[in-house]
Short mmCIF file of C-alpha atoms and ligand atoms in Angstrom, two decimals:
data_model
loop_
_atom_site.label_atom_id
_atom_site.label_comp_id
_atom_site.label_asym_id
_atom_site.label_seq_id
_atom_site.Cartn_x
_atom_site.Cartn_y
_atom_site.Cartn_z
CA UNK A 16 -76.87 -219.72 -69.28
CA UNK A 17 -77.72 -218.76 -72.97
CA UNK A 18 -74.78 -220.47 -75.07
CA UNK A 19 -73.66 -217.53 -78.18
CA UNK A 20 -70.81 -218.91 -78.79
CA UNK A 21 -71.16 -222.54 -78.65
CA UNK A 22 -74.18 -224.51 -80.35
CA UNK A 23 -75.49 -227.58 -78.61
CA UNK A 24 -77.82 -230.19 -80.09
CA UNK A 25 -78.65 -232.81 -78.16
CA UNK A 26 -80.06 -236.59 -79.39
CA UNK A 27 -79.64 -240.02 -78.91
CA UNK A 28 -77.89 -239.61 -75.94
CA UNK A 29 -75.23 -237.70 -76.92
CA UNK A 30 -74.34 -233.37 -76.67
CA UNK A 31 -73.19 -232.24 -80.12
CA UNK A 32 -71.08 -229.12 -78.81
CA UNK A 33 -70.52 -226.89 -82.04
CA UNK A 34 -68.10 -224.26 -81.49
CA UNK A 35 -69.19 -220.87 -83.18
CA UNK A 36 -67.38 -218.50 -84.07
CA UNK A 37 -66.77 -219.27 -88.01
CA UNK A 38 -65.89 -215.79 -88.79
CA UNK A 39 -63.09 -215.50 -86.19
CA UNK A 40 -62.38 -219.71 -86.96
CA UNK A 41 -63.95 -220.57 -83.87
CA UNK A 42 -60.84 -218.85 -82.12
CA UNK A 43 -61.61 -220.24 -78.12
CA UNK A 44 -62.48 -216.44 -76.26
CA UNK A 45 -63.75 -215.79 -73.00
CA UNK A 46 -67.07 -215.54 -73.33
CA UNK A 47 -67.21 -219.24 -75.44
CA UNK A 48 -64.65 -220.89 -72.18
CA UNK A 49 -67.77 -219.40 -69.57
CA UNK A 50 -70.29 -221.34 -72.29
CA UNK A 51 -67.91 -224.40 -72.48
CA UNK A 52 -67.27 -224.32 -68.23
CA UNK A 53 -70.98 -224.02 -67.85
CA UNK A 54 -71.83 -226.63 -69.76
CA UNK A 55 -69.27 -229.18 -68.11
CA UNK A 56 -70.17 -228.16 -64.65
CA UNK A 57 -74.17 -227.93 -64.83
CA UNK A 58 -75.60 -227.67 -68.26
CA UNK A 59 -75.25 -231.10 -68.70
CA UNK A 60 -77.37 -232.07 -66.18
CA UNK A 61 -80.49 -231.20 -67.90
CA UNK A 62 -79.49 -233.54 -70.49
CA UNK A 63 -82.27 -236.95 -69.94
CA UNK A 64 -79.74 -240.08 -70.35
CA UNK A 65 -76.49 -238.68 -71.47
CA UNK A 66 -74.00 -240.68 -73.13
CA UNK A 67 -71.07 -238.79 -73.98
CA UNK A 68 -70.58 -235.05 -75.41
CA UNK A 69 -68.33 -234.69 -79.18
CA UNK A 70 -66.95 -231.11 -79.68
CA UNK A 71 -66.51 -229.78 -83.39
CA UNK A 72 -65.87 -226.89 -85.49
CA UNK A 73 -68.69 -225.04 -87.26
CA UNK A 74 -67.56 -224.52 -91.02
CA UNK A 75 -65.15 -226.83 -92.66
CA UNK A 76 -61.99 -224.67 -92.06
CA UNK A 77 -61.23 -224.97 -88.65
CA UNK A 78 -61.94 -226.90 -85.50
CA UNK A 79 -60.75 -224.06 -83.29
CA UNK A 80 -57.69 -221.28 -84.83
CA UNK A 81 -56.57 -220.52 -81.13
CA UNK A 82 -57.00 -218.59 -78.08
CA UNK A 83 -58.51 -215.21 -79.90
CA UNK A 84 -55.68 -213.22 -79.85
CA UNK A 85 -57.63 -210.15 -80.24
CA UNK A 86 -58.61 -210.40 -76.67
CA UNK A 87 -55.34 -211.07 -75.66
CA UNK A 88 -53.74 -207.75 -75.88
CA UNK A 89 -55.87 -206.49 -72.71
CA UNK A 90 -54.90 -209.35 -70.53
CA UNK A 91 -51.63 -209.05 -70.06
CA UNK A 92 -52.21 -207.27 -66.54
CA UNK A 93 -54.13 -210.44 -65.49
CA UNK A 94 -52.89 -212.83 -67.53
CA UNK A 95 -52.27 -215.47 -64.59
CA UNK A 96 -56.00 -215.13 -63.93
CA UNK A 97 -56.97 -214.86 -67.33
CA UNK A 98 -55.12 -218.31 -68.02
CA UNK A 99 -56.32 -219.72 -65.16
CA UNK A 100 -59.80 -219.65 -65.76
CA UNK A 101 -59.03 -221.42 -68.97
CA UNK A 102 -57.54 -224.03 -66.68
CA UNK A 103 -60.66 -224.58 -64.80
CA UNK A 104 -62.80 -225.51 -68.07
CA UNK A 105 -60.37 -227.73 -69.33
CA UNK A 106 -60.16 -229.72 -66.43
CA UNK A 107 -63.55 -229.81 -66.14
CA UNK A 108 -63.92 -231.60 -69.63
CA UNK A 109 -60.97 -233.77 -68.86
CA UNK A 110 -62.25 -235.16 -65.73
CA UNK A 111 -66.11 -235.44 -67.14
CA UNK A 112 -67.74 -238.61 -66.06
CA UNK A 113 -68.78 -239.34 -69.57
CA UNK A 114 -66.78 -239.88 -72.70
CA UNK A 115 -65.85 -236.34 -74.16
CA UNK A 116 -64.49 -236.94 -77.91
CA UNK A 117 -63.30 -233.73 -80.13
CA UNK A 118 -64.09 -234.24 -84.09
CA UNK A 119 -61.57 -232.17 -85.33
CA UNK A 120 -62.25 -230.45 -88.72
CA UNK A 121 -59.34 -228.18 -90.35
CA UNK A 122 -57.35 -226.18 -88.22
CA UNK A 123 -56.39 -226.84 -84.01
CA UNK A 124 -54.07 -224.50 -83.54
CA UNK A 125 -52.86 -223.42 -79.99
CA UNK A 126 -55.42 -223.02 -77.67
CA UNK A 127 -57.61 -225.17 -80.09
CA UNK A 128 -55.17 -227.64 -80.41
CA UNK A 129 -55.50 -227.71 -76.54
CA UNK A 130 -58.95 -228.15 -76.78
CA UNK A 131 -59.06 -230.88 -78.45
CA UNK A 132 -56.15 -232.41 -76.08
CA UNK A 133 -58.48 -232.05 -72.61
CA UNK A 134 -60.94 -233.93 -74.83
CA UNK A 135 -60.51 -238.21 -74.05
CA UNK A 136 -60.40 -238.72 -77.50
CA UNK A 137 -59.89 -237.11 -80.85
CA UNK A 138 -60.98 -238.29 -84.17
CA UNK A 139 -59.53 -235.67 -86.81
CA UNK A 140 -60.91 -235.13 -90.55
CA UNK A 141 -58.64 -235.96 -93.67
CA UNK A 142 -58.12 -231.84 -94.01
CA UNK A 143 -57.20 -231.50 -89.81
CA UNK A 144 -54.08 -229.86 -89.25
CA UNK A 145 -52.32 -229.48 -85.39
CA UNK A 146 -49.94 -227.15 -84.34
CA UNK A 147 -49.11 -224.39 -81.48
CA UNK A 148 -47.96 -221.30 -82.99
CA UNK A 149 -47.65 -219.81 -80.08
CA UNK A 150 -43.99 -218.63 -80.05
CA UNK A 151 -44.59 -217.13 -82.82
CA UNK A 152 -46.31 -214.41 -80.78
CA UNK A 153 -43.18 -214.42 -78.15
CA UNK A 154 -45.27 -217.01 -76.17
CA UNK A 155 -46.09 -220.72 -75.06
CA UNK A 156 -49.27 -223.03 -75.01
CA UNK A 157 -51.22 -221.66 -72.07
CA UNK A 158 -53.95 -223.75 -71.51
CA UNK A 159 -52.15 -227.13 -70.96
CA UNK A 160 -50.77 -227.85 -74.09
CA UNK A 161 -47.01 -228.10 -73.34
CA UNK A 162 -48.08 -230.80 -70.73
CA UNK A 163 -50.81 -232.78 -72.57
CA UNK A 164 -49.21 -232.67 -75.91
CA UNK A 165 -45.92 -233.89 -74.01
CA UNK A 166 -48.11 -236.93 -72.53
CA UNK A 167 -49.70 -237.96 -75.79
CA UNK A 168 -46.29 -237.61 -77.69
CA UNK A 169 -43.20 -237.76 -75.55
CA UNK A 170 -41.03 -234.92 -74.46
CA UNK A 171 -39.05 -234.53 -77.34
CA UNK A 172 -41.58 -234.91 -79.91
CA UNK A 173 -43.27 -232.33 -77.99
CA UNK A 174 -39.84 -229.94 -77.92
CA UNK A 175 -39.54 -229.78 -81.58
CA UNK A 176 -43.39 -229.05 -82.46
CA UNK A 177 -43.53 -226.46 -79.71
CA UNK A 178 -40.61 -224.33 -80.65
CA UNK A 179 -40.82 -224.91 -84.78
CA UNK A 180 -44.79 -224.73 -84.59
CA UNK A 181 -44.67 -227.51 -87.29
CA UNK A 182 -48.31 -228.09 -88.94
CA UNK A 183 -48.71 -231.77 -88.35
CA UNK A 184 -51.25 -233.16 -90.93
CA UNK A 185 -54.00 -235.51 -89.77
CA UNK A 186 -52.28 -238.77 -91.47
CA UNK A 187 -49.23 -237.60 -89.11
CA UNK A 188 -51.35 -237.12 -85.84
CA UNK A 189 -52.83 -240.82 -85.98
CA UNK A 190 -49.34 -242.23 -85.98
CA UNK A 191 -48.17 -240.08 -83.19
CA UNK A 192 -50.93 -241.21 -81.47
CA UNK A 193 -52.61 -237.80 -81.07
CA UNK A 194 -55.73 -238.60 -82.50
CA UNK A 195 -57.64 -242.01 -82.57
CA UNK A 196 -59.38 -242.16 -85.98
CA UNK A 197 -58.91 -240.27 -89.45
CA UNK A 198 -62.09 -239.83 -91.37
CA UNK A 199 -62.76 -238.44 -94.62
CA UNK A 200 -64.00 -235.04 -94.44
CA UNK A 201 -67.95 -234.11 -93.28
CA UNK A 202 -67.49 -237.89 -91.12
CA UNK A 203 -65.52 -236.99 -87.85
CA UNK A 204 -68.30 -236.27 -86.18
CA UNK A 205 -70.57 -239.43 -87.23
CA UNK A 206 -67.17 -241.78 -86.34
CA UNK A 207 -67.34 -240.15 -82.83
CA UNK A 208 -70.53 -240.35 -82.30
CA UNK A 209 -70.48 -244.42 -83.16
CA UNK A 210 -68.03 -244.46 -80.32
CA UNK A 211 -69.65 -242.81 -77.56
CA UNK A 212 -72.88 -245.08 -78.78
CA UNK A 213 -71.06 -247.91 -78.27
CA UNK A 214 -69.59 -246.70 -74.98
CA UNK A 215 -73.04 -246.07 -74.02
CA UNK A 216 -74.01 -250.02 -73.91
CA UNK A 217 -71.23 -250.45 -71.21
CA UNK A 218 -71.42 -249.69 -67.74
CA UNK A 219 -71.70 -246.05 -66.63
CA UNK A 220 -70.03 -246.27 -63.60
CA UNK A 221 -67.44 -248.32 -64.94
CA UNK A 222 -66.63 -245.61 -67.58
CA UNK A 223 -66.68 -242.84 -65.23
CA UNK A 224 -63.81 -244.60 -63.07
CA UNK A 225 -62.08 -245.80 -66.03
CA UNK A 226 -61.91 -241.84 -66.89
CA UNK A 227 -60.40 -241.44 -63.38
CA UNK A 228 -57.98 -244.02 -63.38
CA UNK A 229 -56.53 -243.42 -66.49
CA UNK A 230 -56.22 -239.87 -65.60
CA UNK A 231 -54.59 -240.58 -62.79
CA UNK A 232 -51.96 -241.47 -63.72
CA UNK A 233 -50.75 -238.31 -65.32
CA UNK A 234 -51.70 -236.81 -61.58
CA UNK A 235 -48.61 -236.06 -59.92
CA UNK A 236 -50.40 -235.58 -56.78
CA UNK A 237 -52.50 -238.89 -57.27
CA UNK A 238 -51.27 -242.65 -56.73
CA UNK A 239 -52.97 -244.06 -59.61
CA UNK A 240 -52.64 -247.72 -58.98
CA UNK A 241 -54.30 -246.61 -55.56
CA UNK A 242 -57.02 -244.99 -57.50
CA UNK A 243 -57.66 -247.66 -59.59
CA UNK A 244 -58.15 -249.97 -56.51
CA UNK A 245 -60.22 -247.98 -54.88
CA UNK A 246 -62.34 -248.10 -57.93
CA UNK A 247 -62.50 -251.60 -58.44
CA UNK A 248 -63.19 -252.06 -55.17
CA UNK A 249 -66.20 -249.73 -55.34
CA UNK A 250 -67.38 -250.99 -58.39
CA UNK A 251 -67.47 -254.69 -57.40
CA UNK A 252 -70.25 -253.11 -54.38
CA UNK A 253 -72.78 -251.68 -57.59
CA UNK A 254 -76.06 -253.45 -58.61
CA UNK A 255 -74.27 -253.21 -61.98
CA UNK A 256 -71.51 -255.60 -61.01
CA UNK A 257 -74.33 -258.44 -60.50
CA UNK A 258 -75.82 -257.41 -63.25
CA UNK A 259 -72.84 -257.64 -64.94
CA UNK A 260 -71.84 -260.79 -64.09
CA UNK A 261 -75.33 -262.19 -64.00
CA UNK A 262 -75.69 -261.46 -67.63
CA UNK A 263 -72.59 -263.18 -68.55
CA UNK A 264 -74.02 -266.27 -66.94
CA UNK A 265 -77.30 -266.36 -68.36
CA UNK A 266 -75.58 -265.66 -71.61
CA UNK A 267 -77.53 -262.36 -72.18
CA UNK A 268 -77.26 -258.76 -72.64
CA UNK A 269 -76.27 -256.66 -69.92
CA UNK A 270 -79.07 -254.19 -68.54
CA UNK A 271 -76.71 -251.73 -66.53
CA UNK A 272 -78.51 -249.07 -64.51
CA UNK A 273 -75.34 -246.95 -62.96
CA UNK A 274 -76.46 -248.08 -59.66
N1 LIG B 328 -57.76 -215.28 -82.78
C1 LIG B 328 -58.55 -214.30 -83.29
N2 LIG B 328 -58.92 -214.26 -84.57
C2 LIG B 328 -58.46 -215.22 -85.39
C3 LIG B 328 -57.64 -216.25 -84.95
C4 LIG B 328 -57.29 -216.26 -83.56
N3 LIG B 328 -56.53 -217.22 -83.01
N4 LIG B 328 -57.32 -217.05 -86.00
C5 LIG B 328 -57.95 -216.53 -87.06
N5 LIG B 328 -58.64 -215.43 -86.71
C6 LIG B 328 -59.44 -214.57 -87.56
C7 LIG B 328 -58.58 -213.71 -88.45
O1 LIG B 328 -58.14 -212.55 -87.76
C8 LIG B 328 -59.54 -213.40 -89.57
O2 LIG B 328 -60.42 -212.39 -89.14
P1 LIG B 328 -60.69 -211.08 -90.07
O3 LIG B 328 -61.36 -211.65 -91.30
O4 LIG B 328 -61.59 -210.25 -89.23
O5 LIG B 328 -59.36 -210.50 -90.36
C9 LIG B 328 -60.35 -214.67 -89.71
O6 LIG B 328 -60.18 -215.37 -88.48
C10 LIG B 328 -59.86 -215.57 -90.83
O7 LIG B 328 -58.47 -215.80 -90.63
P2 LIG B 328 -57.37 -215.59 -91.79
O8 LIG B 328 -57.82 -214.52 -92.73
O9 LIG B 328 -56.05 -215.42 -91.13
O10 LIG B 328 -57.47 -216.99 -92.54
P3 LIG B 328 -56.31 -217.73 -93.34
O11 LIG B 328 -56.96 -218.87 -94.03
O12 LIG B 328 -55.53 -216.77 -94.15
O13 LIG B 328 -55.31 -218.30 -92.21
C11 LIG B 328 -54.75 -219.39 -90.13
C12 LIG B 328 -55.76 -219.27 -91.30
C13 LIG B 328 -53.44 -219.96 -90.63
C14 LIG B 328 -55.38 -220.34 -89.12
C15 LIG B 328 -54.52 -217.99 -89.53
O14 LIG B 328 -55.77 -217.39 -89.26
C16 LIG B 328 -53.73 -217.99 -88.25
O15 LIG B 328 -52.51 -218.14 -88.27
N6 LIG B 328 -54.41 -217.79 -87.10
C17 LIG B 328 -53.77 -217.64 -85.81
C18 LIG B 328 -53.31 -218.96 -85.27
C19 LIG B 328 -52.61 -218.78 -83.94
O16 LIG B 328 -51.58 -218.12 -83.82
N7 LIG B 328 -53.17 -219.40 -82.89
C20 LIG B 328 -52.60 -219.40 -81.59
C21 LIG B 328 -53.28 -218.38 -80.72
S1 LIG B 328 -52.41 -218.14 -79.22
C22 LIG B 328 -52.97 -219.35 -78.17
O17 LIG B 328 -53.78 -220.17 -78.53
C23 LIG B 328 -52.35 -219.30 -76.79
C24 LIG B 328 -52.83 -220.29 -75.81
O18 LIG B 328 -52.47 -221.43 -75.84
C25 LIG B 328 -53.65 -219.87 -74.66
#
């Protein structure tokens, strides 16, 4: 597929997904959640040695202003559809098998905002602002927001940013818990890249249950202390395992091979 509105660079191991649409903010539209969905669900596989994928903002301004409300006003007819397809790329970046981080520069508002929560991680610049503003356009957060925000935050936290569409500041989103790191501006992305590198020296299969587990249990339909048996279990049958534990014996550095 050839990616418009998203720019990837890929090197040392690790996707640089640039969202871009500067003009518009990077404001998420179709056409960029096709790029984004294709990328999570095969583009990645031509990618030698992968290590993790971090998602910015071109420009300084914003990270991503929103679902482009432009294109919203000839949805409505098949807006459950519409949505839904949304859906599918988010999950797909949620449940990625590597570490996904968002380095979030300026603005993530609504569907940006929910962008950046599908990511694992977030690591927000000193000039990164959050908020859904959605109900100020006589709707709600449509592309998992009003669920992830309320897992990161709390239900009531969630209530009041929700329905007052309160800017939180980046100092603000670190203490909620929202984001990881804040970064002066022009780092997030180097900060986020240090952590998928040092992911990277761990073992892959380990990380890719790890994702599972821990998503798990904000599965309703998943037992996640069942899923994070059957992971262990699995895990303890991988050449990685011995080498693992070999390594730890002979007091040396691990050589895992996700086998
Ligand atoms: N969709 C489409 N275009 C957008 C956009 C969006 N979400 N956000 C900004 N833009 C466009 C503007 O229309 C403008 O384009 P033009 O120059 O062609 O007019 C350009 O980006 C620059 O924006 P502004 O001139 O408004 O810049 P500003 O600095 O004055 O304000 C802002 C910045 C406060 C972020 C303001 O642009 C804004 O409020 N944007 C909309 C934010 C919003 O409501 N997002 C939620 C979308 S709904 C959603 O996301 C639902 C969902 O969950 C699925």
């Amino acid at each position: 597929m050839d990616y418009q509105e998203i720019i990837l660079d890929y090197d040392a191991g690790i996707a640089l997904i640039t969202l871009n649409r500067p003009k518009a903010l990077n404001a998420v539209n179709v056409a960029m959640i096709a790029q984004l969905h294709h990328f999570f669900t095969e583009g990645y596989k031509d990618l030698k040695d992968l290590k993790g994928v971090v998602i910015t903002g071109s420009g300084e301004k914003a990270f991503a202003a929103g679902a482009d409300i432009k294109e919203f006003m000839n949805v409505a007819s098949s807006a459950k559809e519409f949505l839904k397809t949304g859906h599918k790329m988010f999950n797909a970046i949620e449940r990625f098998h590597k570490p996904v981080i968002a380095a979030i520069n300026g603005f993530a508002l609504g569907g940006g905002c929910e962008l950046a929560l599908a990511c694992h991680m977030r690591v927000i610049a000193d000039n990164g602002k959050l908020s859904f503003p959605e109900v100020n356009l006589g709707l709600i957060p449509g592309y998992g927001g009003t669920q992830r925000m309320s897992q990161l935050i709390g239900k009531a936290r969630a209530m009041e940013l929700m329905m007052t569409t309160d800017m939180l500041p980046a100092t603000r989103t670190v203490e909620l818990g929202i984001c990881n790191h804040l970064m002066p501006v022009g780092e997030a992305v180097a900060k986020s890249k240090e952590i998928i590198q040092k992911i990277g020296t761990k073992a892959p299969l380990a990380i890719k249950h790890i994702i599972s587990a821990v998503n798990a249990c904000f599965d309703h339909n998943a037992d996640g202390y069942e899923v994070e048996l059957d992971a262990f279990a699995e895990l303890m049958q991988t050449k990685d395992f011995q080498e693992g534990v070999s390594a730890f014996v002979e007091k040396r550095k691990a050589n895992f091979t996700a086998e």
